[in-house]
Each structure stands twice: as C-alpha cells, then as structure tokens.
Amino acid sequence: MGSSAKKKKQKAADFKKPKLRVGKARPKPDNFTDTSFSSKRIALGRQNLTITAPSASAQFSHHVSLLSSKSSTQRRDSLAYLTTTISSRPVNEKLLQPISALLPKLNPLMLDGSNGVRTQLLRVYKALPPKDIEPHVEQLLLYIRAGLTHLAADIRSSALDTLIWATEAFPEELVSCPGGWMKPLKCLLTILHWHAAAPSNKAGVGLASGGWISSKVTEPEIAGADRKSVVKMLNGLAAFLRAGLVASPEDPTPIPLNHGWPFPINGRAAESHMIPKRPNAFAHLNLFGLPRDEEGEMYPDREERQRTFHERFLDIVKVGVEGARKGGGEVGRAAAGVGKAVEDGMSDFKPGSLY
C-alpha cells in the first residue's frame, strides 16, 4: 500500500462513525484519566482544621467585621446572622457585643446602595433592645437625616422607615436629643417642598422671620410614581409630630401642691429637687460641649417643642397641609393625618404661657 493510499484511509477514518454493539462498552477517549483509585486521606496545602468549633462570641464578632465587606451579599448575610442571634438570645442575657461598639458598624449601612442590606439593617434595629439604643439616638439621627436628604429615592425611603421605627420605639428620646426636634422637622418639610410656605401680604409675597420668601404653596410633587413616596413622607411627618407634640399616656399627671409631703412643703418644688429618673438629666445645659444654635438645642419639655413649632413651623405646615388636601386621594388623606397630629398636639398650647 502506498503512502497516498494510507493517508486517504486515515482521513476517511476520522469521518467514519463507529458501530456500537449491544453489551460492549464504548471506547475510551485518548485523554481518559483513570479515577478508580481510592484514598483514605487527601492532603491540602495551607489547611487549618480544628476539632472545636468557634464560640458564639467569636462568630458574632466575625460577622460584625464582615459588615464592611465589599460584597453586598456578604453584608446582607452578616446582618441576617446578627438578627437571628440577637432575636434568639434569652431575654435577660446581654448582647455579645456592647451596643456602643455595634452601632458605629450598623449606622453607615443606612446609606448602603443595596436595598437588601438596608432592609435587613432595619430588622437588626428592631431586634435590638430600645433601652440600649436610647443613649445613642443622637448618633442614629445623624444618619437618618443624611438618608432623608440623599439623592437616591430608595435610600430616602429606607431612612424614612428607620425614622418611623424610631418614633415608635423611643419617641421621647428621639425628639429630646440635641438637634432631635428642629433638624428632622426642617428636613421633612424641605423634602415635601413646604419650606417656602408662609403667610403672605396683599402683594402675594410672604414675609418670614429673617427675610422675604415666596408664598406660593401647591400640592407636593406627586407626578407618577412619586405619589406613593409623598404619601409615605406625609405619614412619617405625622408620626414625628405625634412623638413631639402629643402627650404620651406615660406622662405623669400634674403633681398636687402637697402630694406626698406634709404642709407647708410644696410638693411640686420638692419633686423637682429629687434625684432625676432619666439618664444624663442635665445634658440640656451643655456644660462641657460646644455652643449650640437654636436648631441644635435640646427640647426635653413638650411645652418647649410646642413653642418652637408654633413660632417656626405652624404656619408652614398649615398651608402645606391645605395645599396637599386639595389634591385628594391618598395624598389628601395622608395630609389630613398630619393636620390631625398638629391639632391634637397643639390643642392645649397657649401662646405666651412660657414667658
């Protein structure tokens, strides 16, 4: 057989389909690797195997450190682990890490770009004991305001959810902390575009304290899909106003003059000199801190919050609510809820009663 015939035969073999017979195994390919061997040990390089599992405290600290991971999935899973661990602990058992070390890791995630991370973060907040968060509410409020003024609409919505949760968990501490009353209120009104509302003169120009502003106030910007966000913002404003203006059921009744004290001791004056029941009772004096402006001051008394609201925001809210109610629908009902909160909170206020 010549070389040319041999080459032709080899080329034809490449396109020839092999005939398979019943009961006969298929031919193995040329690159077949035999894996039929068995071994009782597999050696891996750089392996670190231990018999004892890590403790619960070590796992908790590990997942806290993963909150700053670059992967949003890893951050979300770590928050889910923290939520499960905190919720499943016994009632009287302390947290595996102090709340002062945990909140600085959690609060920045309020501005996270992943919706799943922010949703899981709110679940962690709800699992934490509210009494432990109360001393750090000022730090929490900084990130809430940053989220409310964020450019992304979904981050603003998540920050509003956190604010509504805070008004339900610790309303008194929220509105009483430094900057906890005027700054969030001003922020909410600015988002609703109510910051330009003011009583106007005959020329149609409003005069507010500190300068001339426009008096034209219309329904909030609710075009298209923004209607639901405006309704949610109005509900958040109503919840915040109730927390700051409406008297809570836990408020003590006025103490009679001689309640619990023999005559002629004044019971009210005596109670004011007793040991305070709230932590850091003299924080409003700001003895060792930096000077504060009017917006950064503390307003621990409901009467003080009513006075500042009456002087700075009452006319703005009234005009804004009236403009929103004209649109009707869900926005109108939400605006009516804001008006009801203002009416209930300012019903017993008398201008000039604090002077």
mmCIF file with all atom_site columns, C-alpha atoms in Angstrom, residues 138-324:
data_model
loop_
_atom_site.group_PDB
_atom_site.id
_atom_site.type_symbol
_atom_site.label_atom_id
_atom_site.label_alt_id
_atom_site.label_comp_id
_atom_site.label_asym_id
_atom_site.label_entity_id
_atom_site.label_seq_id
_atom_site.pdbx_PDB_ins_code
_atom_site.Cartn_x
_atom_site.Cartn_y
_atom_site.Cartn_z
_atom_site.occupancy
_atom_site.B_iso_or_equiv
_atom_site.pdbx_formal_charge
_atom_site.auth_seq_id
_atom_site.auth_comp_id
_atom_site.auth_asym_id
_atom_site.auth_atom_id
_atom_site.pdbx_PDB_model_num
ATOM 1   C CA . GLU A 1 138 ? -28.242 61.335 68.534  1.00 0.00 ? 138 GLU A CA 1
ATOM 2   C CA . GLN A 1 139 ? -25.707 59.293 66.582  1.00 0.00 ? 139 GLN A CA 1
ATOM 3   C CA . LEU A 1 140 ? -28.513 57.352 64.899  1.00 0.00 ? 140 LEU A CA 1
ATOM 4   C CA . LEU A 1 141 ? -30.327 60.534 63.968  1.00 0.00 ? 141 LEU A CA 1
ATOM 5   C CA . LEU A 1 142 ? -27.328 61.874 62.060  1.00 0.00 ? 142 LEU A CA 1
ATOM 6   C CA . TYR A 1 143 ? -27.516 59.006 59.579  1.00 0.00 ? 143 TYR A CA 1
ATOM 7   C CA . ILE A 1 144 ? -31.310 59.228 59.385  1.00 0.00 ? 144 ILE A CA 1
ATOM 8   C CA . ARG A 1 145 ? -31.077 62.858 58.290  1.00 0.00 ? 145 ARG A CA 1
ATOM 9   C CA . ALA A 1 146 ? -28.307 62.000 55.845  1.00 0.00 ? 146 ALA A CA 1
ATOM 10  C CA . GLY A 1 147 ? -30.535 59.299 54.348  1.00 0.00 ? 147 GLY A CA 1
ATOM 11  C CA . LEU A 1 148 ? -33.571 61.600 54.143  1.00 0.00 ? 148 LEU A CA 1
ATOM 12  C CA . THR A 1 149 ? -31.602 64.125 52.076  1.00 0.00 ? 149 THR A CA 1
ATOM 13  C CA . HIS A 1 150 ? -29.911 61.519 49.849  1.00 0.00 ? 150 HIS A CA 1
ATOM 14  C CA . LEU A 1 151 ? -30.198 61.805 46.076  1.00 0.00 ? 151 LEU A CA 1
ATOM 15  C CA . ALA A 1 152 ? -31.397 58.193 45.661  1.00 0.00 ? 152 ALA A CA 1
ATOM 16  C CA . ALA A 1 153 ? -35.130 57.798 46.240  1.00 0.00 ? 153 ALA A CA 1
ATOM 17  C CA . ASP A 1 154 ? -34.856 54.251 47.619  1.00 0.00 ? 154 ASP A CA 1
ATOM 18  C CA . ILE A 1 155 ? -32.323 55.364 50.261  1.00 0.00 ? 155 ILE A CA 1
ATOM 19  C CA . ARG A 1 156 ? -34.651 58.203 51.286  1.00 0.00 ? 156 ARG A CA 1
ATOM 20  C CA . SER A 1 157 ? -37.466 55.694 51.635  1.00 0.00 ? 157 SER A CA 1
ATOM 21  C CA . SER A 1 158 ? -35.362 53.367 53.793  1.00 0.00 ? 158 SER A CA 1
ATOM 22  C CA . ALA A 1 159 ? -34.261 56.264 56.004  1.00 0.00 ? 159 ALA A CA 1
ATOM 23  C CA . LEU A 1 160 ? -37.901 57.265 56.449  1.00 0.00 ? 160 LEU A CA 1
ATOM 24  C CA . ASP A 1 161 ? -38.731 53.701 57.522  1.00 0.00 ? 161 ASP A CA 1
ATOM 25  C CA . THR A 1 162 ? -35.989 53.945 60.138  1.00 0.00 ? 162 THR A CA 1
ATOM 26  C CA . LEU A 1 163 ? -37.353 57.286 61.361  1.00 0.00 ? 163 LEU A CA 1
ATOM 27  C CA . ILE A 1 164 ? -40.875 55.876 61.691  1.00 0.00 ? 164 ILE A CA 1
ATOM 28  C CA . TRP A 1 165 ? -39.482 52.921 63.642  1.00 0.00 ? 165 TRP A CA 1
ATOM 29  C CA . ALA A 1 166 ? -37.590 55.308 65.948  1.00 0.00 ? 166 ALA A CA 1
ATOM 30  C CA . THR A 1 167 ? -40.745 57.326 66.652  1.00 0.00 ? 167 THR A CA 1
ATOM 31  C CA . GLU A 1 168 ? -42.440 54.111 67.747  1.00 0.00 ? 168 GLU A CA 1
ATOM 32  C CA . ALA A 1 169 ? -39.525 52.617 69.729  1.00 0.00 ? 169 ALA A CA 1
ATOM 33  C CA . PHE A 1 170 ? -38.284 55.648 71.701  1.00 0.00 ? 170 PHE A CA 1
ATOM 34  C CA . PRO A 1 171 ? -40.283 58.775 70.747  1.00 0.00 ? 171 PRO A CA 1
ATOM 35  C CA . GLU A 1 172 ? -39.392 60.861 73.795  1.00 0.00 ? 172 GLU A CA 1
ATOM 36  C CA . GLU A 1 173 ? -35.643 60.294 73.486  1.00 0.00 ? 173 GLU A CA 1
ATOM 37  C CA . LEU A 1 174 ? -35.755 60.931 69.733  1.00 0.00 ? 174 LEU A CA 1
ATOM 38  C CA . VAL A 1 175 ? -37.267 64.407 69.951  1.00 0.00 ? 175 VAL A CA 1
ATOM 39  C CA . SER A 1 176 ? -35.383 65.330 73.151  1.00 0.00 ? 176 SER A CA 1
ATOM 40  C CA . CYS A 1 177 ? -31.814 64.678 71.990  1.00 0.00 ? 177 CYS A CA 1
ATOM 41  C CA . PRO A 1 178 ? -29.617 67.571 70.730  1.00 0.00 ? 178 PRO A CA 1
ATOM 42  C CA . GLY A 1 179 ? -30.968 68.585 67.344  1.00 0.00 ? 179 GLY A CA 1
ATOM 43  C CA . GLY A 1 180 ? -33.632 65.897 67.529  1.00 0.00 ? 180 GLY A CA 1
ATOM 44  C CA . TRP A 1 181 ? -36.627 68.198 67.172  1.00 0.00 ? 181 TRP A CA 1
ATOM 45  C CA . MET A 1 182 ? -35.981 71.074 64.796  1.00 0.00 ? 182 MET A CA 1
ATOM 46  C CA . LYS A 1 183 ? -33.463 69.490 62.418  1.00 0.00 ? 183 LYS A CA 1
ATOM 47  C CA . PRO A 1 184 ? -35.541 66.412 61.407  1.00 0.00 ? 184 PRO A CA 1
ATOM 48  C CA . LEU A 1 185 ? -38.670 68.548 61.212  1.00 0.00 ? 185 LEU A CA 1
ATOM 49  C CA . LYS A 1 186 ? -36.973 71.069 58.957  1.00 0.00 ? 186 LYS A CA 1
ATOM 50  C CA . CYS A 1 187 ? -35.581 68.223 56.870  1.00 0.00 ? 187 CYS A CA 1
ATOM 51  C CA . LEU A 1 188 ? -39.004 66.623 56.357  1.00 0.00 ? 188 LEU A CA 1
ATOM 52  C CA . LEU A 1 189 ? -40.623 69.925 55.402  1.00 0.00 ? 189 LEU A CA 1
ATOM 53  C CA . THR A 1 190 ? -37.843 70.658 52.916  1.00 0.00 ? 190 THR A CA 1
ATOM 54  C CA . ILE A 1 191 ? -38.308 67.282 51.220  1.00 0.00 ? 191 ILE A CA 1
ATOM 55  C CA . LEU A 1 192 ? -42.046 67.979 50.923  1.00 0.00 ? 192 LEU A CA 1
ATOM 56  C CA . HIS A 1 193 ? -41.259 71.414 49.409  1.00 0.00 ? 193 HIS A CA 1
ATOM 57  C CA . TRP A 1 194 ? -43.101 73.109 52.248  1.00 0.00 ? 194 TRP A CA 1
ATOM 58  C CA . HIS A 1 195 ? -40.130 75.201 53.323  1.00 0.00 ? 195 HIS A CA 1
ATOM 59  C CA . ALA A 1 196 ? -41.329 78.147 51.214  1.00 0.00 ? 196 ALA A CA 1
ATOM 60  C CA . ALA A 1 197 ? -44.769 78.350 52.794  1.00 0.00 ? 197 ALA A CA 1
ATOM 61  C CA . ALA A 1 198 ? -45.522 81.449 54.834  1.00 0.00 ? 198 ALA A CA 1
ATOM 62  C CA . PRO A 1 199 ? -48.386 83.911 55.373  1.00 0.00 ? 199 PRO A CA 1
ATOM 63  C CA . SER A 1 200 ? -48.475 86.420 52.530  1.00 0.00 ? 200 SER A CA 1
ATOM 64  C CA . ASN A 1 201 ? -49.366 90.072 52.355  1.00 0.00 ? 201 ASN A CA 1
ATOM 65  C CA . LYS A 1 202 ? -51.638 91.751 49.852  1.00 0.00 ? 202 LYS A CA 1
ATOM 66  C CA . ALA A 1 203 ? -48.912 91.792 47.199  1.00 0.00 ? 203 ALA A CA 1
ATOM 67  C CA . GLY A 1 204 ? -48.700 87.992 47.267  1.00 0.00 ? 204 GLY A CA 1
ATOM 68  C CA . VAL A 1 205 ? -45.275 87.895 48.875  1.00 0.00 ? 205 VAL A CA 1
ATOM 69  C CA . GLY A 1 206 ? -44.688 86.062 52.132  1.00 0.00 ? 206 GLY A CA 1
ATOM 70  C CA . LEU A 1 207 ? -42.632 87.536 54.942  1.00 0.00 ? 207 LEU A CA 1
ATOM 71  C CA . ALA A 1 208 ? -40.879 85.011 57.185  1.00 0.00 ? 208 ALA A CA 1
ATOM 72  C CA . SER A 1 209 ? -38.522 85.563 60.059  1.00 0.00 ? 209 SER A CA 1
ATOM 73  C CA . GLY A 1 210 ? -35.172 86.515 58.615  1.00 0.00 ? 210 GLY A CA 1
ATOM 74  C CA . GLY A 1 211 ? -36.178 87.590 55.070  1.00 0.00 ? 211 GLY A CA 1
ATOM 75  C CA . TRP A 1 212 ? -38.669 87.623 52.211  1.00 0.00 ? 212 TRP A CA 1
ATOM 76  C CA . ILE A 1 213 ? -39.728 84.321 50.668  1.00 0.00 ? 213 ILE A CA 1
ATOM 77  C CA . SER A 1 214 ? -42.260 83.165 48.122  1.00 0.00 ? 214 SER A CA 1
ATOM 78  C CA . SER A 1 215 ? -45.729 82.394 49.441  1.00 0.00 ? 215 SER A CA 1
ATOM 79  C CA . LYS A 1 216 ? -46.841 80.135 46.574  1.00 0.00 ? 216 LYS A CA 1
ATOM 80  C CA . VAL A 1 217 ? -47.501 76.708 48.039  1.00 0.00 ? 217 VAL A CA 1
ATOM 81  C CA . THR A 1 218 ? -49.049 73.964 45.992  1.00 0.00 ? 218 THR A CA 1
ATOM 82  C CA . GLU A 1 219 ? -49.587 70.252 46.301  1.00 0.00 ? 219 GLU A CA 1
ATOM 83  C CA . PRO A 1 220 ? -46.310 68.336 46.832  1.00 0.00 ? 220 PRO A CA 1
ATOM 84  C CA . GLU A 1 221 ? -44.625 66.988 43.729  1.00 0.00 ? 221 GLU A CA 1
ATOM 85  C CA . ILE A 1 222 ? -46.542 63.784 43.194  1.00 0.00 ? 222 ILE A CA 1
ATOM 86  C CA . ALA A 1 223 ? -46.121 63.141 39.498  1.00 0.00 ? 223 ALA A CA 1
ATOM 87  C CA . GLY A 1 224 ? -46.338 59.492 38.504  1.00 0.00 ? 224 GLY A CA 1
ATOM 88  C CA . ALA A 1 225 ? -44.598 57.003 40.754  1.00 0.00 ? 225 ALA A CA 1
ATOM 89  C CA . ASP A 1 226 ? -43.643 59.712 43.310  1.00 0.00 ? 226 ASP A CA 1
ATOM 90  C CA . ARG A 1 227 ? -47.169 59.748 44.717  1.00 0.00 ? 227 ARG A CA 1
ATOM 91  C CA . LYS A 1 228 ? -46.531 56.777 46.984  1.00 0.00 ? 228 LYS A CA 1
ATOM 92  C CA . SER A 1 229 ? -43.308 58.290 48.273  1.00 0.00 ? 229 SER A CA 1
ATOM 93  C CA . VAL A 1 230 ? -45.101 61.554 49.125  1.00 0.00 ? 230 VAL A CA 1
ATOM 94  C CA . VAL A 1 231 ? -47.796 59.614 50.992  1.00 0.00 ? 231 VAL A CA 1
ATOM 95  C CA . LYS A 1 232 ? -45.108 57.786 52.916  1.00 0.00 ? 232 LYS A CA 1
ATOM 96  C CA . MET A 1 233 ? -43.328 61.047 53.695  1.00 0.00 ? 233 MET A CA 1
ATOM 97  C CA . LEU A 1 234 ? -46.543 62.616 54.983  1.00 0.00 ? 234 LEU A CA 1
ATOM 98  C CA . ASN A 1 235 ? -47.172 59.609 57.202  1.00 0.00 ? 235 ASN A CA 1
ATOM 99  C CA . GLY A 1 236 ? -43.635 59.899 58.561  1.00 0.00 ? 236 GLY A CA 1
ATOM 100 C CA . LEU A 1 237 ? -44.158 63.602 59.265  1.00 0.00 ? 237 LEU A CA 1
ATOM 101 C CA . ALA A 1 238 ? -47.398 62.839 61.096  1.00 0.00 ? 238 ALA A CA 1
ATOM 102 C CA . ALA A 1 239 ? -45.670 60.174 63.220  1.00 0.00 ? 239 ALA A CA 1
ATOM 103 C CA . PHE A 1 240 ? -42.848 62.561 64.086  1.00 0.00 ? 240 PHE A CA 1
ATOM 104 C CA . LEU A 1 241 ? -45.263 65.344 65.054  1.00 0.00 ? 241 LEU A CA 1
ATOM 105 C CA . ARG A 1 242 ? -47.192 62.985 67.304  1.00 0.00 ? 242 ARG A CA 1
ATOM 106 C CA . ALA A 1 243 ? -43.969 61.948 69.014  1.00 0.00 ? 243 ALA A CA 1
ATOM 107 C CA . GLY A 1 244 ? -43.004 65.549 69.719  1.00 0.00 ? 244 GLY A CA 1
ATOM 108 C CA . LEU A 1 245 ? -46.312 67.335 70.312  1.00 0.00 ? 245 LEU A CA 1
ATOM 109 C CA . VAL A 1 246 ? -48.902 64.845 71.537  1.00 0.00 ? 246 VAL A CA 1
ATOM 110 C CA . ALA A 1 247 ? -48.714 63.961 75.224  1.00 0.00 ? 247 ALA A CA 1
ATOM 111 C CA . SER A 1 248 ? -47.926 60.287 75.680  1.00 0.00 ? 248 SER A CA 1
ATOM 112 C CA . PRO A 1 249 ? -50.063 58.149 78.016  1.00 0.00 ? 249 PRO A CA 1
ATOM 113 C CA . GLU A 1 250 ? -46.987 57.549 80.174  1.00 0.00 ? 250 GLU A CA 1
ATOM 114 C CA . ASP A 1 251 ? -46.653 61.246 81.014  1.00 0.00 ? 251 ASP A CA 1
ATOM 115 C CA . PRO A 1 252 ? -47.183 61.794 84.720  1.00 0.00 ? 252 PRO A CA 1
ATOM 116 C CA . THR A 1 253 ? -50.174 63.775 85.830  1.00 0.00 ? 253 THR A CA 1
ATOM 117 C CA . PRO A 1 254 ? -49.552 67.173 87.435  1.00 0.00 ? 254 PRO A CA 1
ATOM 118 C CA . ILE A 1 255 ? -48.359 66.762 90.994  1.00 0.00 ? 255 ILE A CA 1
ATOM 119 C CA . PRO A 1 256 ? -50.610 68.399 93.585  1.00 0.00 ? 256 PRO A CA 1
ATOM 120 C CA . LEU A 1 257 ? -49.078 71.056 95.736  1.00 0.00 ? 257 LEU A CA 1
ATOM 121 C CA . ASN A 1 258 ? -48.818 68.863 98.827  1.00 0.00 ? 258 ASN A CA 1
ATOM 122 C CA . HIS A 1 259 ? -48.751 65.428 97.244  1.00 0.00 ? 259 HIS A CA 1
ATOM 123 C CA . GLY A 1 260 ? -46.791 63.073 99.500  1.00 0.00 ? 260 GLY A CA 1
ATOM 124 C CA . TRP A 1 261 ? -45.362 65.921 101.564 1.00 0.00 ? 261 TRP A CA 1
ATOM 125 C CA . PRO A 1 262 ? -46.654 67.477 104.800 1.00 0.00 ? 262 PRO A CA 1
ATOM 126 C CA . PHE A 1 263 ? -47.859 71.051 104.850 1.00 0.00 ? 263 PHE A CA 1
ATOM 127 C CA . PRO A 1 264 ? -46.398 73.623 104.186 1.00 0.00 ? 264 PRO A CA 1
ATOM 128 C CA . ILE A 1 265 ? -43.883 71.905 101.845 1.00 0.00 ? 265 ILE A CA 1
ATOM 129 C CA . ASN A 1 266 ? -44.695 72.441 98.188  1.00 0.00 ? 266 ASN A CA 1
ATOM 130 C CA . GLY A 1 267 ? -44.875 69.010 96.548  1.00 0.00 ? 267 GLY A CA 1
ATOM 131 C CA . ARG A 1 268 ? -44.034 70.265 93.066  1.00 0.00 ? 268 ARG A CA 1
ATOM 132 C CA . ALA A 1 269 ? -40.937 72.119 94.218  1.00 0.00 ? 269 ALA A CA 1
ATOM 133 C CA . ALA A 1 270 ? -39.811 69.169 96.299  1.00 0.00 ? 270 ALA A CA 1
ATOM 134 C CA . GLU A 1 271 ? -40.156 66.729 93.386  1.00 0.00 ? 271 GLU A CA 1
ATOM 135 C CA . SER A 1 272 ? -38.048 68.982 91.157  1.00 0.00 ? 272 SER A CA 1
ATOM 136 C CA . HIS A 1 273 ? -35.128 68.659 93.600  1.00 0.00 ? 273 HIS A CA 1
ATOM 137 C CA . MET A 1 274 ? -35.254 64.880 93.847  1.00 0.00 ? 274 MET A CA 1
ATOM 138 C CA . ILE A 1 275 ? -32.865 62.538 92.005  1.00 0.00 ? 275 ILE A CA 1
ATOM 139 C CA . PRO A 1 276 ? -33.832 62.575 88.294  1.00 0.00 ? 276 PRO A CA 1
ATOM 140 C CA . LYS A 1 277 ? -35.177 59.374 86.821  1.00 0.00 ? 277 LYS A CA 1
ATOM 141 C CA . ARG A 1 278 ? -33.803 59.843 83.295  1.00 0.00 ? 278 ARG A CA 1
ATOM 142 C CA . PRO A 1 279 ? -30.117 59.342 82.380  1.00 0.00 ? 279 PRO A CA 1
ATOM 143 C CA . ASN A 1 280 ? -27.967 62.410 81.771  1.00 0.00 ? 280 ASN A CA 1
ATOM 144 C CA . ALA A 1 281 ? -30.683 64.660 83.120  1.00 0.00 ? 281 ALA A CA 1
ATOM 145 C CA . PHE A 1 282 ? -28.562 67.812 82.804  1.00 0.00 ? 282 PHE A CA 1
ATOM 146 C CA . ALA A 1 283 ? -27.458 67.274 79.203  1.00 0.00 ? 283 ALA A CA 1
ATOM 147 C CA . HIS A 1 284 ? -29.683 70.149 78.076  1.00 0.00 ? 284 HIS A CA 1
ATOM 148 C CA . LEU A 1 285 ? -27.416 72.562 79.970  1.00 0.00 ? 285 LEU A CA 1
ATOM 149 C CA . ASN A 1 286 ? -24.493 71.660 77.662  1.00 0.00 ? 286 ASN A CA 1
ATOM 150 C CA . LEU A 1 287 ? -21.956 72.391 80.382  1.00 0.00 ? 287 LEU A CA 1
ATOM 151 C CA . PHE A 1 288 ? -18.926 70.873 78.642  1.00 0.00 ? 288 PHE A CA 1
ATOM 152 C CA . GLY A 1 289 ? -19.935 70.751 74.974  1.00 0.00 ? 289 GLY A CA 1
ATOM 153 C CA . LEU A 1 290 ? -19.608 73.125 72.062  1.00 0.00 ? 290 LEU A CA 1
ATOM 154 C CA . PRO A 1 291 ? -22.084 76.021 71.798  1.00 0.00 ? 291 PRO A CA 1
ATOM 155 C CA . ARG A 1 292 ? -25.305 75.060 70.041  1.00 0.00 ? 292 ARG A CA 1
ATOM 156 C CA . ASP A 1 293 ? -27.574 77.063 67.817  1.00 0.00 ? 293 ASP A CA 1
ATOM 157 C CA . GLU A 1 294 ? -31.344 77.058 68.027  1.00 0.00 ? 294 GLU A CA 1
ATOM 158 C CA . GLU A 1 295 ? -31.720 74.045 65.760  1.00 0.00 ? 295 GLU A CA 1
ATOM 159 C CA . GLY A 1 296 ? -29.113 72.001 67.661  1.00 0.00 ? 296 GLY A CA 1
ATOM 160 C CA . GLU A 1 297 ? -30.570 72.652 71.104  1.00 0.00 ? 297 GLU A CA 1
ATOM 161 C CA . MET A 1 298 ? -32.327 70.057 73.233  1.00 0.00 ? 298 MET A CA 1
ATOM 162 C CA . TYR A 1 299 ? -36.068 70.411 73.817  1.00 0.00 ? 299 TYR A CA 1
ATOM 163 C CA . PRO A 1 300 ? -36.844 67.864 76.545  1.00 0.00 ? 300 PRO A CA 1
ATOM 164 C CA . ASP A 1 301 ? -40.128 69.517 77.540  1.00 0.00 ? 301 ASP A CA 1
ATOM 165 C CA . ARG A 1 302 ? -43.229 69.190 75.423  1.00 0.00 ? 302 ARG A CA 1
ATOM 166 C CA . GLU A 1 303 ? -44.122 72.834 76.063  1.00 0.00 ? 303 GLU A CA 1
ATOM 167 C CA . GLU A 1 304 ? -40.815 73.973 74.570  1.00 0.00 ? 304 GLU A CA 1
ATOM 168 C CA . ARG A 1 305 ? -41.388 71.873 71.472  1.00 0.00 ? 305 ARG A CA 1
ATOM 169 C CA . GLN A 1 306 ? -44.883 73.327 71.128  1.00 0.00 ? 306 GLN A CA 1
ATOM 170 C CA . ARG A 1 307 ? -43.496 76.863 71.406  1.00 0.00 ? 307 ARG A CA 1
ATOM 171 C CA . THR A 1 308 ? -40.812 76.366 68.759  1.00 0.00 ? 308 THR A CA 1
ATOM 172 C CA . PHE A 1 309 ? -43.283 74.625 66.460  1.00 0.00 ? 309 PHE A CA 1
ATOM 173 C CA . HIS A 1 310 ? -45.759 77.479 66.878  1.00 0.00 ? 310 HIS A CA 1
ATOM 174 C CA . GLU A 1 311 ? -43.109 80.103 66.122  1.00 0.00 ? 311 GLU A CA 1
ATOM 175 C CA . ARG A 1 312 ? -41.253 78.408 63.266  1.00 0.00 ? 312 ARG A CA 1
ATOM 176 C CA . PHE A 1 313 ? -43.350 75.726 61.577  1.00 0.00 ? 313 PHE A CA 1
ATOM 177 C CA . LEU A 1 314 ? -47.061 76.012 62.375  1.00 0.00 ? 314 LEU A CA 1
ATOM 178 C CA . ASP A 1 315 ? -47.955 78.352 59.516  1.00 0.00 ? 315 ASP A CA 1
ATOM 179 C CA . ILE A 1 316 ? -45.779 76.374 57.090  1.00 0.00 ? 316 ILE A CA 1
ATOM 180 C CA . VAL A 1 317 ? -47.475 73.090 57.968  1.00 0.00 ? 317 VAL A CA 1
ATOM 181 C CA . LYS A 1 318 ? -50.978 74.558 57.841  1.00 0.00 ? 318 LYS A CA 1
ATOM 182 C CA . VAL A 1 319 ? -50.507 75.983 54.351  1.00 0.00 ? 319 VAL A CA 1
ATOM 183 C CA . GLY A 1 320 ? -48.758 72.809 53.157  1.00 0.00 ? 320 GLY A CA 1
ATOM 184 C CA . VAL A 1 321 ? -51.499 70.550 54.521  1.00 0.00 ? 321 VAL A CA 1
ATOM 185 C CA . GLU A 1 322 ? -54.190 72.706 52.918  1.00 0.00 ? 322 GLU A CA 1
ATOM 186 C CA . GLY A 1 323 ? -52.448 72.537 49.554  1.00 0.00 ? 323 GLY A CA 1
ATOM 187 C CA . ALA A 1 324 ? -51.984 68.768 49.767  1.00 0.00 ? 324 ALA A CA 1
#
